[in-house]
Coordinates of C-alpha atoms and ligand atoms in Angstrom, one line a residue:
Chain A
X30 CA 35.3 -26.8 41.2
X31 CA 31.9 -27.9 39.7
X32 CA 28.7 -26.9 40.0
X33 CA 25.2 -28.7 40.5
X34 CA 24.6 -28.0 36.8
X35 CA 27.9 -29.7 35.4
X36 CA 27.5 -33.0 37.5
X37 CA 24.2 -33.4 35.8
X38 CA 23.5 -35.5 33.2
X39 CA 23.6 -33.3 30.2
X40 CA 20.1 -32.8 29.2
X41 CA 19.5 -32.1 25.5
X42 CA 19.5 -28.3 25.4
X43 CA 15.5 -27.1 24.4
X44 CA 15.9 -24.8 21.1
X45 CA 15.9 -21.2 22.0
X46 CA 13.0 -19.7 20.7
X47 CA 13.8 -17.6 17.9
X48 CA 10.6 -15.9 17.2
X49 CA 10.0 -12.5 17.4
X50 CA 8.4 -11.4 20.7
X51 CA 4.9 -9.2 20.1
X52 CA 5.1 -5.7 20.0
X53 CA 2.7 -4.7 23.0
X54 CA 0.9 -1.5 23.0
X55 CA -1.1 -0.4 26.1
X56 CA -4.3 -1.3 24.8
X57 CA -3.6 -4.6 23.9
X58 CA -1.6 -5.8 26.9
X59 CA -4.7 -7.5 28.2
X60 CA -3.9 -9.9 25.4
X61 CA -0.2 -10.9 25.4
X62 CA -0.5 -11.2 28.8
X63 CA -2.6 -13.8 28.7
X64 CA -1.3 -15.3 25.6
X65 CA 2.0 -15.9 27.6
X66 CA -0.2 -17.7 30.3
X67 CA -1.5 -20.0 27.2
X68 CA -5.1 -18.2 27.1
X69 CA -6.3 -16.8 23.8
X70 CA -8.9 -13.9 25.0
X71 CA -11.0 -11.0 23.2
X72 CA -12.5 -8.2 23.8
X73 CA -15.9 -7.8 24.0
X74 CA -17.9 -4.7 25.1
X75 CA -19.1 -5.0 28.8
X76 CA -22.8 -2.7 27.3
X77 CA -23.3 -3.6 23.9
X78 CA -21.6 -7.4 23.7
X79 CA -19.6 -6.4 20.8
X80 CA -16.7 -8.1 19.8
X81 CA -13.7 -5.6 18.5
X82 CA -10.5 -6.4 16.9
X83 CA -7.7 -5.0 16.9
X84 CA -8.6 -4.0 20.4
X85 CA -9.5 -0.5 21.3
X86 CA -10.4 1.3 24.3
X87 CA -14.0 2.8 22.8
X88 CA -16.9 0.5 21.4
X89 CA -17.6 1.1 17.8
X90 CA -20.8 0.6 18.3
X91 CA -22.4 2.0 21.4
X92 CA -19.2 4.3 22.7
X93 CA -18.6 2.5 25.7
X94 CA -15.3 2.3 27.6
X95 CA -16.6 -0.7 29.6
X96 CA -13.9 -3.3 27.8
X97 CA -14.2 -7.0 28.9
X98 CA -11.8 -9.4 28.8
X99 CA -13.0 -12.5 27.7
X100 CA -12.1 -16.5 26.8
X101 CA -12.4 -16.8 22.7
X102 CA -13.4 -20.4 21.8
X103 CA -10.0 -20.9 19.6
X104 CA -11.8 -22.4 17.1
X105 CA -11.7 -20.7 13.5
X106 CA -11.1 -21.2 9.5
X107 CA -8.1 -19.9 7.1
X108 CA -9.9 -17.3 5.7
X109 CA -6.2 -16.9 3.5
X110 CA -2.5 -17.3 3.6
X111 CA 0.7 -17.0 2.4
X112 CA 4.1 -18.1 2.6
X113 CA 6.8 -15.6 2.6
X114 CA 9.4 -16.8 1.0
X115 CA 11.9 -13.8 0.0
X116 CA 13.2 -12.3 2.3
X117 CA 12.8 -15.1 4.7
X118 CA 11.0 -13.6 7.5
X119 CA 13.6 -13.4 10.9
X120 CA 12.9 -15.9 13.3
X121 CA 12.1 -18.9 11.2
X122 CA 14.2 -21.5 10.3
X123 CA 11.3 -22.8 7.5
X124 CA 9.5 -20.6 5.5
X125 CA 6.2 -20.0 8.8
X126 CA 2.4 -20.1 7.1
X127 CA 0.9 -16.9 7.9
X128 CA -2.6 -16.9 7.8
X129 CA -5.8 -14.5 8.4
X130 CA -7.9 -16.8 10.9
X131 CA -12.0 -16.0 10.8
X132 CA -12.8 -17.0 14.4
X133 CA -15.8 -18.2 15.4
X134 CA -16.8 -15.0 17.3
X135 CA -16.8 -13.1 14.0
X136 CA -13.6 -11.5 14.3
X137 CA -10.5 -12.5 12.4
X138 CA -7.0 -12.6 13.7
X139 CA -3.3 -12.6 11.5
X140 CA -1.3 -15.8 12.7
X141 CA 0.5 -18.9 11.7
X142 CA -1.0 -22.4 10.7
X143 CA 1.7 -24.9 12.3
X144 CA 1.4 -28.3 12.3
X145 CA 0.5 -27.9 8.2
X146 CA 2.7 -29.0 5.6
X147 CA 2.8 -26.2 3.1
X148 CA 1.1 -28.2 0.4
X149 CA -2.0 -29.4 3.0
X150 CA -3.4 -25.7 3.9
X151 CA -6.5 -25.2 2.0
X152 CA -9.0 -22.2 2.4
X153 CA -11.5 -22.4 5.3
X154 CA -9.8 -25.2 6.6
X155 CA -11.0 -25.5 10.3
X156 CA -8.2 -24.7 12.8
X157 CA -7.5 -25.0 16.5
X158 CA -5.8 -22.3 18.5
X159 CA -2.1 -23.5 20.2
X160 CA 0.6 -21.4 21.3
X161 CA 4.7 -20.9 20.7
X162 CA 7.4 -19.3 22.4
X163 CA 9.1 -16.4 21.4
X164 CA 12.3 -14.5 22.2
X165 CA 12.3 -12.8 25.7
X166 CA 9.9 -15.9 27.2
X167 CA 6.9 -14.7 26.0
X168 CA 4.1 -16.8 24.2
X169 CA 2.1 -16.0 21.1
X170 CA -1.1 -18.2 19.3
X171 CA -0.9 -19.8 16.6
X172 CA -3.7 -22.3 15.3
X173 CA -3.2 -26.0 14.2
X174 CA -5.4 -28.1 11.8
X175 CA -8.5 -29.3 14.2
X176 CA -8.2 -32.6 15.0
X177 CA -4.7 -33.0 14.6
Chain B
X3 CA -6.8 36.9 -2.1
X4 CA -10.5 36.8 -2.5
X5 CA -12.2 33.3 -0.8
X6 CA -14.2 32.0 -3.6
X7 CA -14.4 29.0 -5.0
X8 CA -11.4 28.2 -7.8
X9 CA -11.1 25.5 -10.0
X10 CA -7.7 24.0 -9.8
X11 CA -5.5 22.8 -12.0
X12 CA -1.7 21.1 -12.4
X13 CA 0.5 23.4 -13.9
X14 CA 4.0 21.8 -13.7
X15 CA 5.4 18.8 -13.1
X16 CA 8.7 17.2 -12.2
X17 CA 11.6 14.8 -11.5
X18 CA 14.7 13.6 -11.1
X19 CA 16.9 10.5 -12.4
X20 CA 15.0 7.6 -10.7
X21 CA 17.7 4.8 -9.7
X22 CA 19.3 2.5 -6.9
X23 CA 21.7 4.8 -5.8
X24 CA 21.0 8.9 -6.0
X25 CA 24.3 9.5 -4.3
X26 CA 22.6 12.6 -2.9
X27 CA 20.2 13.8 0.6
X28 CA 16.8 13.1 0.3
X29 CA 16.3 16.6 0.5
X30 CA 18.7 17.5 -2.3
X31 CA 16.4 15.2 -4.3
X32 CA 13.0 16.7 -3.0
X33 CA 14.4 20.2 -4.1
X34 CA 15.5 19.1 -7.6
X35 CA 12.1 17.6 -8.3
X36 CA 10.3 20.7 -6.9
X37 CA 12.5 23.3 -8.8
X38 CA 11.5 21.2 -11.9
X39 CA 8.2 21.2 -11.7
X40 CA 8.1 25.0 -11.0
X41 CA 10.5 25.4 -13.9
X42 CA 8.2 23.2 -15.9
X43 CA 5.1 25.5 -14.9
X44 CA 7.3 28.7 -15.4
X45 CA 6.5 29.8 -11.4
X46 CA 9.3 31.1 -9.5
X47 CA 9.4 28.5 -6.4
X48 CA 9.6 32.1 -4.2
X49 CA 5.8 32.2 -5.0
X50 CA 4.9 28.8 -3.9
X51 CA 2.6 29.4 -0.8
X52 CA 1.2 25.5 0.1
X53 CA 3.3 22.5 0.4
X54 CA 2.1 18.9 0.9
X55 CA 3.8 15.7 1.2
X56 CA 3.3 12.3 2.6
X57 CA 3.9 11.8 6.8
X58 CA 6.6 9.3 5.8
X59 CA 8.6 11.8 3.9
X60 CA 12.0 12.3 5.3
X61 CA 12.2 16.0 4.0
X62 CA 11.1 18.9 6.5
X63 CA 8.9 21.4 5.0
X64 CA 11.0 24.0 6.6
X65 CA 14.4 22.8 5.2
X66 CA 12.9 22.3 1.5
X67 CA 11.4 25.7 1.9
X68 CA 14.5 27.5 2.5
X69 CA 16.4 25.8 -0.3
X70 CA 13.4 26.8 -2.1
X71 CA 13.5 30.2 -1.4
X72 CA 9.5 30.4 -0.4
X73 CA 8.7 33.5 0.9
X74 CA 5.5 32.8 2.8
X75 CA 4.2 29.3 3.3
X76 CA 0.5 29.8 3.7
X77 CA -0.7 26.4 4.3
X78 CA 1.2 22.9 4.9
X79 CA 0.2 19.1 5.6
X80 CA 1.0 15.3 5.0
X81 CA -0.6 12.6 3.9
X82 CA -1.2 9.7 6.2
X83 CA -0.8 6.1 4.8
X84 CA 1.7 5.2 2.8
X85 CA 1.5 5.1 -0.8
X86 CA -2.0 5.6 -0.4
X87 CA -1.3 9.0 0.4
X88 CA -0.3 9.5 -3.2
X89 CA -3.6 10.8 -4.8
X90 CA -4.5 12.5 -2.1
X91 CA -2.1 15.0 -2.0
X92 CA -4.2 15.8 -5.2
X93 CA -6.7 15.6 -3.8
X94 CA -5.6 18.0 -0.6
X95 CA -3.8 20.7 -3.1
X96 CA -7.5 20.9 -4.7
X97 CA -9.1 21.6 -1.8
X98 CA -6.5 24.2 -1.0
X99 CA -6.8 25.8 -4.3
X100 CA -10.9 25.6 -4.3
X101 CA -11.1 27.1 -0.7
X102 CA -9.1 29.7 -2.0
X103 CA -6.1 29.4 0.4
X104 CA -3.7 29.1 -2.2
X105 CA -1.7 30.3 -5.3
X106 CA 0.9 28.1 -5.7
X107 CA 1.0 24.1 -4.0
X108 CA 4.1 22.2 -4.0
X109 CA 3.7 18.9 -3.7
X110 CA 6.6 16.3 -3.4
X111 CA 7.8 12.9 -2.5
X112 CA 11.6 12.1 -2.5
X113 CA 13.2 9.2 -1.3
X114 CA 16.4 7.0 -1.3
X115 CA 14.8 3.8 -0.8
X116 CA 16.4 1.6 -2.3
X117 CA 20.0 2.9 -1.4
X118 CA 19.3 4.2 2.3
X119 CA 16.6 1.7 3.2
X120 CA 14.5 -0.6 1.7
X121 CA 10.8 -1.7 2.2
X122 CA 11.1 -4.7 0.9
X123 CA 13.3 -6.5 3.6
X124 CA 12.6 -7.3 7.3
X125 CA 12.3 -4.5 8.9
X126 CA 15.4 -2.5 11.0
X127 CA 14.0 0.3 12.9
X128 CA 11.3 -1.7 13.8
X129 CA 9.5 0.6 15.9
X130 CA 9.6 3.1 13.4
X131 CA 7.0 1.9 11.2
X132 CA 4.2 1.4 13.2
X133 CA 3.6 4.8 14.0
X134 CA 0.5 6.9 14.1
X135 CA -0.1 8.4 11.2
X136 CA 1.6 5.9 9.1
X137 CA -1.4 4.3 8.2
X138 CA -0.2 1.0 9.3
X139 CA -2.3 0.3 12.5
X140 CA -2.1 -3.4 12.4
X141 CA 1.4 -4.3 11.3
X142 CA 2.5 -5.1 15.0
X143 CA 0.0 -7.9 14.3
X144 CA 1.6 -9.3 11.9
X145 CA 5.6 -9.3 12.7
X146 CA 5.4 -11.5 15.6
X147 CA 4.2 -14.3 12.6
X148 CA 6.7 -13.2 10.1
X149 CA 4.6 -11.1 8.1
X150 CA 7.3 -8.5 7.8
X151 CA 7.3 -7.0 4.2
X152 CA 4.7 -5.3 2.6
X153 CA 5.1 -8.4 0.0
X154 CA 3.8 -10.6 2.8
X155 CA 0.8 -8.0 4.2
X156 CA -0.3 -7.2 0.5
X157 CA -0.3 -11.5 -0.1
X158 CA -2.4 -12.0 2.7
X159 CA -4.8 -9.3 1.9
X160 CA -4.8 -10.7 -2.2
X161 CA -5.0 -14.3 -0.8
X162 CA -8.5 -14.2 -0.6
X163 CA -9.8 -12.1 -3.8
X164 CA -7.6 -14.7 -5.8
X165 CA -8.9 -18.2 -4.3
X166 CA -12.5 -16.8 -4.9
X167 CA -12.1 -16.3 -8.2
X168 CA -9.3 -18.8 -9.0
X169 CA -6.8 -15.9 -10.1
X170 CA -3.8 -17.5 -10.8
X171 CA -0.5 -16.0 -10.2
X172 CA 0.4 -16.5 -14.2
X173 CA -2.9 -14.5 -14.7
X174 CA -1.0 -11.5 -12.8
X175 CA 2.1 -11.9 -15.0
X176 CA 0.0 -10.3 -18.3
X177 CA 0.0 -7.2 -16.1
X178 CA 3.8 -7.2 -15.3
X179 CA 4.5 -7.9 -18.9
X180 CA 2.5 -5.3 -20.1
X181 CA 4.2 -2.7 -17.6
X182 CA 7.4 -3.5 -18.8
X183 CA 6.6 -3.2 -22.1
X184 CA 5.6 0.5 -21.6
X185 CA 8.7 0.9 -19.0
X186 CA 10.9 -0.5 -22.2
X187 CA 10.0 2.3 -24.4
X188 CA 10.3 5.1 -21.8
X189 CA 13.8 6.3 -21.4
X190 CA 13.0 7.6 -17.6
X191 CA 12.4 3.9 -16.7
X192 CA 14.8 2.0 -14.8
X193 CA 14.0 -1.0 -17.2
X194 CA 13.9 0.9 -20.2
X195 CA 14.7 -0.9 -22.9
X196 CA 14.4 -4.2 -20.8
X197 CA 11.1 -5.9 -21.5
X198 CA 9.7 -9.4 -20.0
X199 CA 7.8 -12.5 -21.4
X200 CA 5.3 -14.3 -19.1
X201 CA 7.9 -17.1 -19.3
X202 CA 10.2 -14.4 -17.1
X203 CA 7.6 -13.8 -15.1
X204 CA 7.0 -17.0 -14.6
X205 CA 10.4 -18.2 -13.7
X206 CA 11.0 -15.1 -11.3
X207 CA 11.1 -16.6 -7.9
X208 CA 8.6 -16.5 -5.2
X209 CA 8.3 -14.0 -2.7
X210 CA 4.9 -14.6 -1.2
X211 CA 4.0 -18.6 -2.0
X212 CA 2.0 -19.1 -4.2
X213 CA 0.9 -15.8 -5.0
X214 CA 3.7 -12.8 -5.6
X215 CA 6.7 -13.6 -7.7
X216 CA 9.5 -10.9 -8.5
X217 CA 8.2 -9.6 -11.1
X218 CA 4.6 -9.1 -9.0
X219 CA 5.8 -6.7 -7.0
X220 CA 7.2 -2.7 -7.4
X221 CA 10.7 -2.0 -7.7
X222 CA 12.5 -0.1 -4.8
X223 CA 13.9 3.0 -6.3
X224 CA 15.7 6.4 -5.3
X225 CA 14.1 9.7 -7.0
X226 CA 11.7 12.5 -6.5
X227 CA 8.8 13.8 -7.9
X228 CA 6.7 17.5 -7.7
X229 CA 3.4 18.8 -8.7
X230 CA 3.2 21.8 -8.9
X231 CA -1.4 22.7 -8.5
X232 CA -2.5 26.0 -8.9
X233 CA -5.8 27.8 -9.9
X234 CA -6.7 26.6 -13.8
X235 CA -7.4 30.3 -14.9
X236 CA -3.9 31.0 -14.1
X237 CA -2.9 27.8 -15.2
X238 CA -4.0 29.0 -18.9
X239 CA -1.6 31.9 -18.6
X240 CA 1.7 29.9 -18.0
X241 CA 4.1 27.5 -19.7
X242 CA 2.4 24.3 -20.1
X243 CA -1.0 23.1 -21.5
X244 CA -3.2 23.3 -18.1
X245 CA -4.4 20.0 -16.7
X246 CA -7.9 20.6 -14.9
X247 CA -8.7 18.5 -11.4
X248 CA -11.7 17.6 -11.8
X249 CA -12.2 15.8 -9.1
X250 CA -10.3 14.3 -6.1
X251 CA -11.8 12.5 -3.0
X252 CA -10.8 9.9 -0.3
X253 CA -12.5 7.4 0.9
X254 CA -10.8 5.2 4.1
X255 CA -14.7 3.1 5.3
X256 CA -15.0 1.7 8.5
X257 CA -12.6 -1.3 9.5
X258 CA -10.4 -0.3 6.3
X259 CA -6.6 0.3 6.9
X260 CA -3.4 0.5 4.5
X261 CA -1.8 -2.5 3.6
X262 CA -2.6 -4.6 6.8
X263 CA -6.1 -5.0 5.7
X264 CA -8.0 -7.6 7.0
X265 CA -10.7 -6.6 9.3
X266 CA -13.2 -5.5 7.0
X267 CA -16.5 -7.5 5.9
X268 CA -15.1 -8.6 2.6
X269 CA -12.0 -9.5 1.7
X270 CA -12.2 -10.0 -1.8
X271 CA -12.9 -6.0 -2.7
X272 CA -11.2 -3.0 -2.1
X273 CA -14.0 -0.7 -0.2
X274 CA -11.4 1.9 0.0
X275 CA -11.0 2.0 -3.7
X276 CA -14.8 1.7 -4.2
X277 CA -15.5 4.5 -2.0
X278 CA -13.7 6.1 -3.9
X279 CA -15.1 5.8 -7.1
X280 CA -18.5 6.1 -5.7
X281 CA -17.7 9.9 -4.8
X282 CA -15.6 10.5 -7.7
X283 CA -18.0 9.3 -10.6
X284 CA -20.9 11.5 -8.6
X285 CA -18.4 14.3 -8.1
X286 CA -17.3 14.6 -11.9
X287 CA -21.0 13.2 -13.7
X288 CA -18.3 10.7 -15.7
X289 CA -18.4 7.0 -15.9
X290 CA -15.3 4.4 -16.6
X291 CA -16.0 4.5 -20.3
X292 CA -15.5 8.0 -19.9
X293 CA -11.5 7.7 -18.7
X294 CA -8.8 7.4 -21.8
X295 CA -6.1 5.9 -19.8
X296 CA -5.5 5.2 -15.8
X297 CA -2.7 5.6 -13.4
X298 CA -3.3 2.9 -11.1
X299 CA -0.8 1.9 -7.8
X300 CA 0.9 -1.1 -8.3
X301 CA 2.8 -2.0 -5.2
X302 CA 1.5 -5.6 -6.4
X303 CA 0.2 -7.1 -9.3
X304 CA -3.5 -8.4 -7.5
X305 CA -4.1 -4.7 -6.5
X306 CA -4.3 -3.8 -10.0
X307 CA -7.1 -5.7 -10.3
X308 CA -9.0 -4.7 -7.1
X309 CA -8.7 -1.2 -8.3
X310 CA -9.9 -1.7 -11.7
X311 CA -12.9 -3.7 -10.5
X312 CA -13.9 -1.1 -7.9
X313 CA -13.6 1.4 -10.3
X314 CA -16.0 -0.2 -12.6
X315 CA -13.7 -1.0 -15.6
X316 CA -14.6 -4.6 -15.1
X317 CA -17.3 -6.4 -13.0
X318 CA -15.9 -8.2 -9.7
X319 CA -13.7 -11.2 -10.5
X320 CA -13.4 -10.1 -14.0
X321 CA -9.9 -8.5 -13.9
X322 CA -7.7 -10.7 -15.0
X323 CA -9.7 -11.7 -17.6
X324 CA -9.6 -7.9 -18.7
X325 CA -6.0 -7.5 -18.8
X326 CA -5.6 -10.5 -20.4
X327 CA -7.2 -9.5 -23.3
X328 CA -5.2 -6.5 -23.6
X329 CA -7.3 -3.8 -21.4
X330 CA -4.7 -2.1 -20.0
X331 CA -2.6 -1.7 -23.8
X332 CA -2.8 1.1 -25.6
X333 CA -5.1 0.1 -28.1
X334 CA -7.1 -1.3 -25.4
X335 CA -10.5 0.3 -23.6
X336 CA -8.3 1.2 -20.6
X337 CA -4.5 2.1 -21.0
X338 CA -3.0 1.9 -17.5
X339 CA 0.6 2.8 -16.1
X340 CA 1.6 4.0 -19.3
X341 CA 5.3 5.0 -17.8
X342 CA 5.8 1.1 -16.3
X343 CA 3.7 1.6 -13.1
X344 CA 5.8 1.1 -10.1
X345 CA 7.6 -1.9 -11.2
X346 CA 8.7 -1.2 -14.7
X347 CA 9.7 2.7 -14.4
X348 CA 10.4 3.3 -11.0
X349 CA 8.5 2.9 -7.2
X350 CA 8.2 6.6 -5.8
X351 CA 5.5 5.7 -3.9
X352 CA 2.7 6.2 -6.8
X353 CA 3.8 9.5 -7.7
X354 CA 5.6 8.8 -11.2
X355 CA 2.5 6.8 -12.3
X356 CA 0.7 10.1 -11.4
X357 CA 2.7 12.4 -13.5
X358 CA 2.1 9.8 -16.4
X359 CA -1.4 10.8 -16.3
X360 CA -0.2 14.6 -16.9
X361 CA 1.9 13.4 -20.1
X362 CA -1.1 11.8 -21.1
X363 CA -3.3 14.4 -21.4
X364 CA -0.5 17.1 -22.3
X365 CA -0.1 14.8 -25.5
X366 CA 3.6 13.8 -24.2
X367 CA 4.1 10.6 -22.7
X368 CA 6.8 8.2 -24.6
X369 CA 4.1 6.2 -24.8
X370 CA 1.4 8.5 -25.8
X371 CA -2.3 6.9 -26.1
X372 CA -3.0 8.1 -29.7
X373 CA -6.4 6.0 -31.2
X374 CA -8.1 8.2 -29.0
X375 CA -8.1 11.9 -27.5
X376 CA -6.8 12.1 -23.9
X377 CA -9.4 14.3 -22.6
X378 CA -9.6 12.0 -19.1
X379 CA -7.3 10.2 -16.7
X380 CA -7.8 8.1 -13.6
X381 CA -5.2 8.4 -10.8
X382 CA -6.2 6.3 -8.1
X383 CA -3.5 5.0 -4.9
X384 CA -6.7 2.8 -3.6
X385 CA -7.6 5.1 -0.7
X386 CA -7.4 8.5 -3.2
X387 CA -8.0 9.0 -6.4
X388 CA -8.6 11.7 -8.7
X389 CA -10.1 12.5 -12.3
X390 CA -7.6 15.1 -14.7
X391 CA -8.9 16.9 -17.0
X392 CA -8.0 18.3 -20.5
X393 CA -8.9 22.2 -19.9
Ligands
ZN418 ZN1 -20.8 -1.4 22.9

C-alpha cells in the first residue's frame, strides 16, 4: 500500500518551529491574531488618539473604552538588548537577540533583532518589523536591520 | 486599644540557616524564622496580632498562624511585586502600627528556591508567574522572544542606563567583589569565607551578553526571614535595643512595573526608586549624607547603581564611578549590603539585606560600620524603601 504522500518526491522537511507560541490574554488577542496573519497592529484610542502599550481596555488619558485597532508603521530603533546566554532560553537553537524596539508611534515593544549577527546590533539602530513562526502555527514580530 | 497615632518600631528580628537545600516545608522554615524573631524581641508569638508577607509566598497565613499559636489575627496582607515587595512590608507593618491597628506585626518571607524551584531558569509552571498581583504585567511579552529569566528582563531594562553612560560590565564587578568581601566575613553567608577578585568576576561566564556575568546576579537560596514591628514605646521595654521606622513609603509612577520595565519615559533611571526617595527624604527631613550605611536589592549588579543614583548618593551616571572608589566599603561615605547583599550571603528576596540594616544600627553586624555612629540606614527594594532609626 502507498499513499499520495510516499510516491512523492521527498521534499526537504521545513524545520518545525520551535519557538514558544505567545501567551494571549483577552485584551491582547486583537494583536496575535493579527500577528499570525503577518500584520503588526496597535492600539490607539478611537476619542483621544492615544497610543497604549501593553494594550488595555481603558484610555490612560481620556478614560475611554473606544479601543482601535490599528496598522503600526513597523519601523523603529533598538532602544537596548541583550543576549541571554545562561540558561539558554527554550526554543532557540542560537543564543535569540532580545531587544526593547522604540517604534515610531512612541511606544516601545520587547522583541528579537534577527537577521543581526550578534556583534553588528548597535543602540538605536533603525529596524524593520518581520515575522516567525512559533509552536502551535502561530506567528509573532520580530524586526530586522532596515534595509537588509 | 486606643486609635492614635504610634510611632513604630522593629523589635526582633530573625532567621534560619540560608542554603541550597533546607530539607524542610516552606512553612516549617516561615515558622522558624518567625519564632526567632519573636524570641529575639522577647514577645510570645500568641500575641502577634498582624501578619504580612509577600503575594508570592508559598506559606498560608492561616497555617503559619496555627503553628504559631496566634490567638487573634487582627489584620493581614501581601505585598505585590516580587522582591520589590521587600521594603514594603515595612512600610505596611508601619502603617499598621501608626493607625493604631496593631501590637504585634509578623512579617515573613520563607522559601526553598533554590531546592524546590528556581528563578533563575526557564520557567516550568509557566502560567504561574504572570499572575495578578505578581507584579509582573508584562512578562508574557517577553517569553515568546526568549526573555525568560529575570537575568534576561533585568538586562534589558540595564541595557540602556549602561550604553548611556558607557558602564561597563567590569565596572559592575567592584560591586560583586565588594559584596563578597562582606559575605566572607559573615558566618551566615553562603560564601563566607569565599571572597572574589574582579579577575573572578571577570572570568564568570555570561548570562545576559554583554552585560550580566555570574557573579552579577543574586544567588538562589533556601531560608526565611521575620520582623517582628511593634509600637517603639513598647519596643523600649523589651529584649533588644529598639530600631525606630522612621519612615517607609512606596512609590510604583505611571508606566512603571517590576522587573519587565520598559514602558516608561526614561529608561536609564529608576522612577520607582526616585519616587521613593522623593517622599522619604520629605517624610523623615534627612538627606543622603544623613544615612550611615544602606541595604540596597541586588537581584543584579546595574540595579545597585540605579538605586544609589535615585536616592541621591551619587548624581545620574555617576554610580560606578562611586563604588569604584570604595563608596559602598566600610570606610566609605555609603556602606551598602554589609551581610553580602543578595549574592554574597544569601537571596531571600531582599529580606536578609534588610535585617543587615537592624544589626547595623543595634551595633551587631559581623561587619559592623565603626568610623562612624549608626544612627541611620536606608532599606530600599526599588519600589519601597524605608529609613531606620537609632531610638
Ligand atoms: Zn483617550
Amino acid at each position: 500500500m502507498s499513499t499520495p504522500t510516499d510516491s512523492a518526491p521527498a521534499a526537504p522537511a521545513a524545520p518545525k518551529p520551535t519557538r514558544i507560541p505567545p501567551i494571549v490574554t483577552l485584551d491582547a488577542k486583537f494583536f496575535w491574531d493579527a500577528a499570525d496573519q503577518e500584520q503588526f497592529v496597535g492600539q490607539k484610542c478611537g476619542d483621544c488618539g492615544l497610543f497604549t502599550f501593553p494594550p488595555r481596555p481603558m484610555c490612560p488619558q481620556c478614560f475611554s473604552l473606544n479601543r482601535q485597532i490599528v496598522p503600526l508603521s513597523g519601523r523603529g530603533t533598538v532602544h537596548g538588548w541583550t543576549i541571554p546566554r545562561h540558561p539558554a532560553p527554550f526554543g532557540f537553537k542560537e543564543a535569540p537577540i532580545v531587544a526593547v524596539i522604540q517604534l515610531e508611534e512612541g511606544i516601545r515593544f520587547v522583541s528579537n533583532v534577527v537577521d543581526c549577527a550578534h556583534d553588528e546590533i548597535r543602540p538605536d539602530m533603525p529596524v524593520v518589523v518581520t515575522f516567525e513562526a512559533t509552536m502551535n502555527n502561530h506567528k509573532v514580530p520580530v524586526f530586522k536591520p532596515a534595509g537588509k | 486599644m486606643a486609635r492614635k497615632f504610634t510611632e513604630a518600631a522593629i523589635a526582633g528580628i530573625g532567621q534560619t540557616e540560608f542554603s541550597k537545600a533546607s530539607g524542610r516545608s516552606e512553612l516549617q522554615l516561615a515558622a522558624e524564622c518567625a519564632l526567632a524573631a519573636c524570641r529575639d524581641a522577647g514577645v510570645n508569638p500568641h500575641d502577634i496580632d498582624g501578619m504580612i508577607t509577600f503575594t508570592i509566598d508559598n506559606s498560608d497565613e492561616i497555617n503559619l498562624a496555627r503553628c504559631l499559636g496566634v490567638k487573634d489575627l487582627a489584620y493581614t496582607t501581601r505585598i505585590p511585586g516580587g522582591g520589590a515587595a521587600a521594603a514594603a512590608t515595612i512600610y505596611q507593618a508601619m502603617a499598621a502600627v501608626n493607625a493604631g491597628l496593631c501590637n504585634n506585626v509578623l512579617i515573613w518571607r520563607a522559601m526553598n528556591e533554590r531546592s524546590q524551584y528556581r528563578f533563575g531558569q526557564n520557567p516550568q509552571g509557566q502560567q504561574m508567574q504572570y499572575q495578578s498581583g505578581n507584579g509582573t504585567g508584562s512578562l508574557l511579552w517577553c517569553v515568546p522572544y526568549g526573555a525568560m529569566t529575570p537575568a534576561s528582563w533585568g538586562a534589558l531594562q540595564a541595557a540602556r542606563y549602561m550604553q548611556k553612560y558607557g558602564v561597563t560590565n567590569r565596572d559592575l564587578g567592584y560591586i560583586s567583589v565588594q559584596q563578597r568581601a562582606y559575605a566572607a566575613n559573615n558566618p551566615a553567608a553562603w560564601f563566607y569565607g569565599k571572597p572574589i577578585t574582579l579577575e573572578d568576576h571577570q572570568s564568570s561566564k555570561w548570562i545576559q551578553e554583554p552585560w550580566l556575568r555570574l557573579l552579577d546576579c543574586c544567588q538562589e537560596s533556601d531560608g526565611g526571614v521575620a520582623i517582628l514591628v511593634t509600637s517603639l514605646d513598647r519596643a523600649r521595654d523589651l529584649q533588644q535595643k529598639p530600631v525606630h521606622i522612621l519612615g517607609a513609603t512606596q512609590s510604583i509612577p505611571y508606566n512603571v512595573e517590576v522587573i519587565s520595565n520598559y514602558y516608561h519615559d526614561d529608561l536609564t533611571v529608576m522612577p520607582e526608586a526616585q519616587g521613593v526617595a522623593k517622599r522619604l527624604w520629605a517624610m523623615t527631613g534627612l538627606a543622603p549624607s544623613d544615612m550611615q550605611m544602606a541595604a540596597i536589592y541586588d537581584a543584579f549588579t546595574p540595579h545597585v547603581l540605579l538605586q544609589l543614583e535615585a536616592f541621591g548618593f551619587c548624581k545620574p551616571g555617576e554610580g560606578k564611578d562611586f563604588v569604584k572608589s570604595g563608596g559602598m566599603a566600610l570606610d566609605g561615605p555609603l556602606p551598602t549590603n554589609t551581610n553580602g547583599g543578595l549574592s554574597g550571603e544569601a537571596y531571600i528576596h531582599g529580606m536578609n539585606s534588610m535585617i543587615e540594616g537592624v544589626r547595623q544600627i543595634r551595633g551587631t553586624s559581623h561587619n559592623q560600620v565603626t568610623k562612624k555612629t549608626v544612627e541611620h540606614v536606608l532599606v530600599s527594594s526599588g519600589m519601597a524603601g524605608a529609613v531606620l532609626a537609632r531610638a
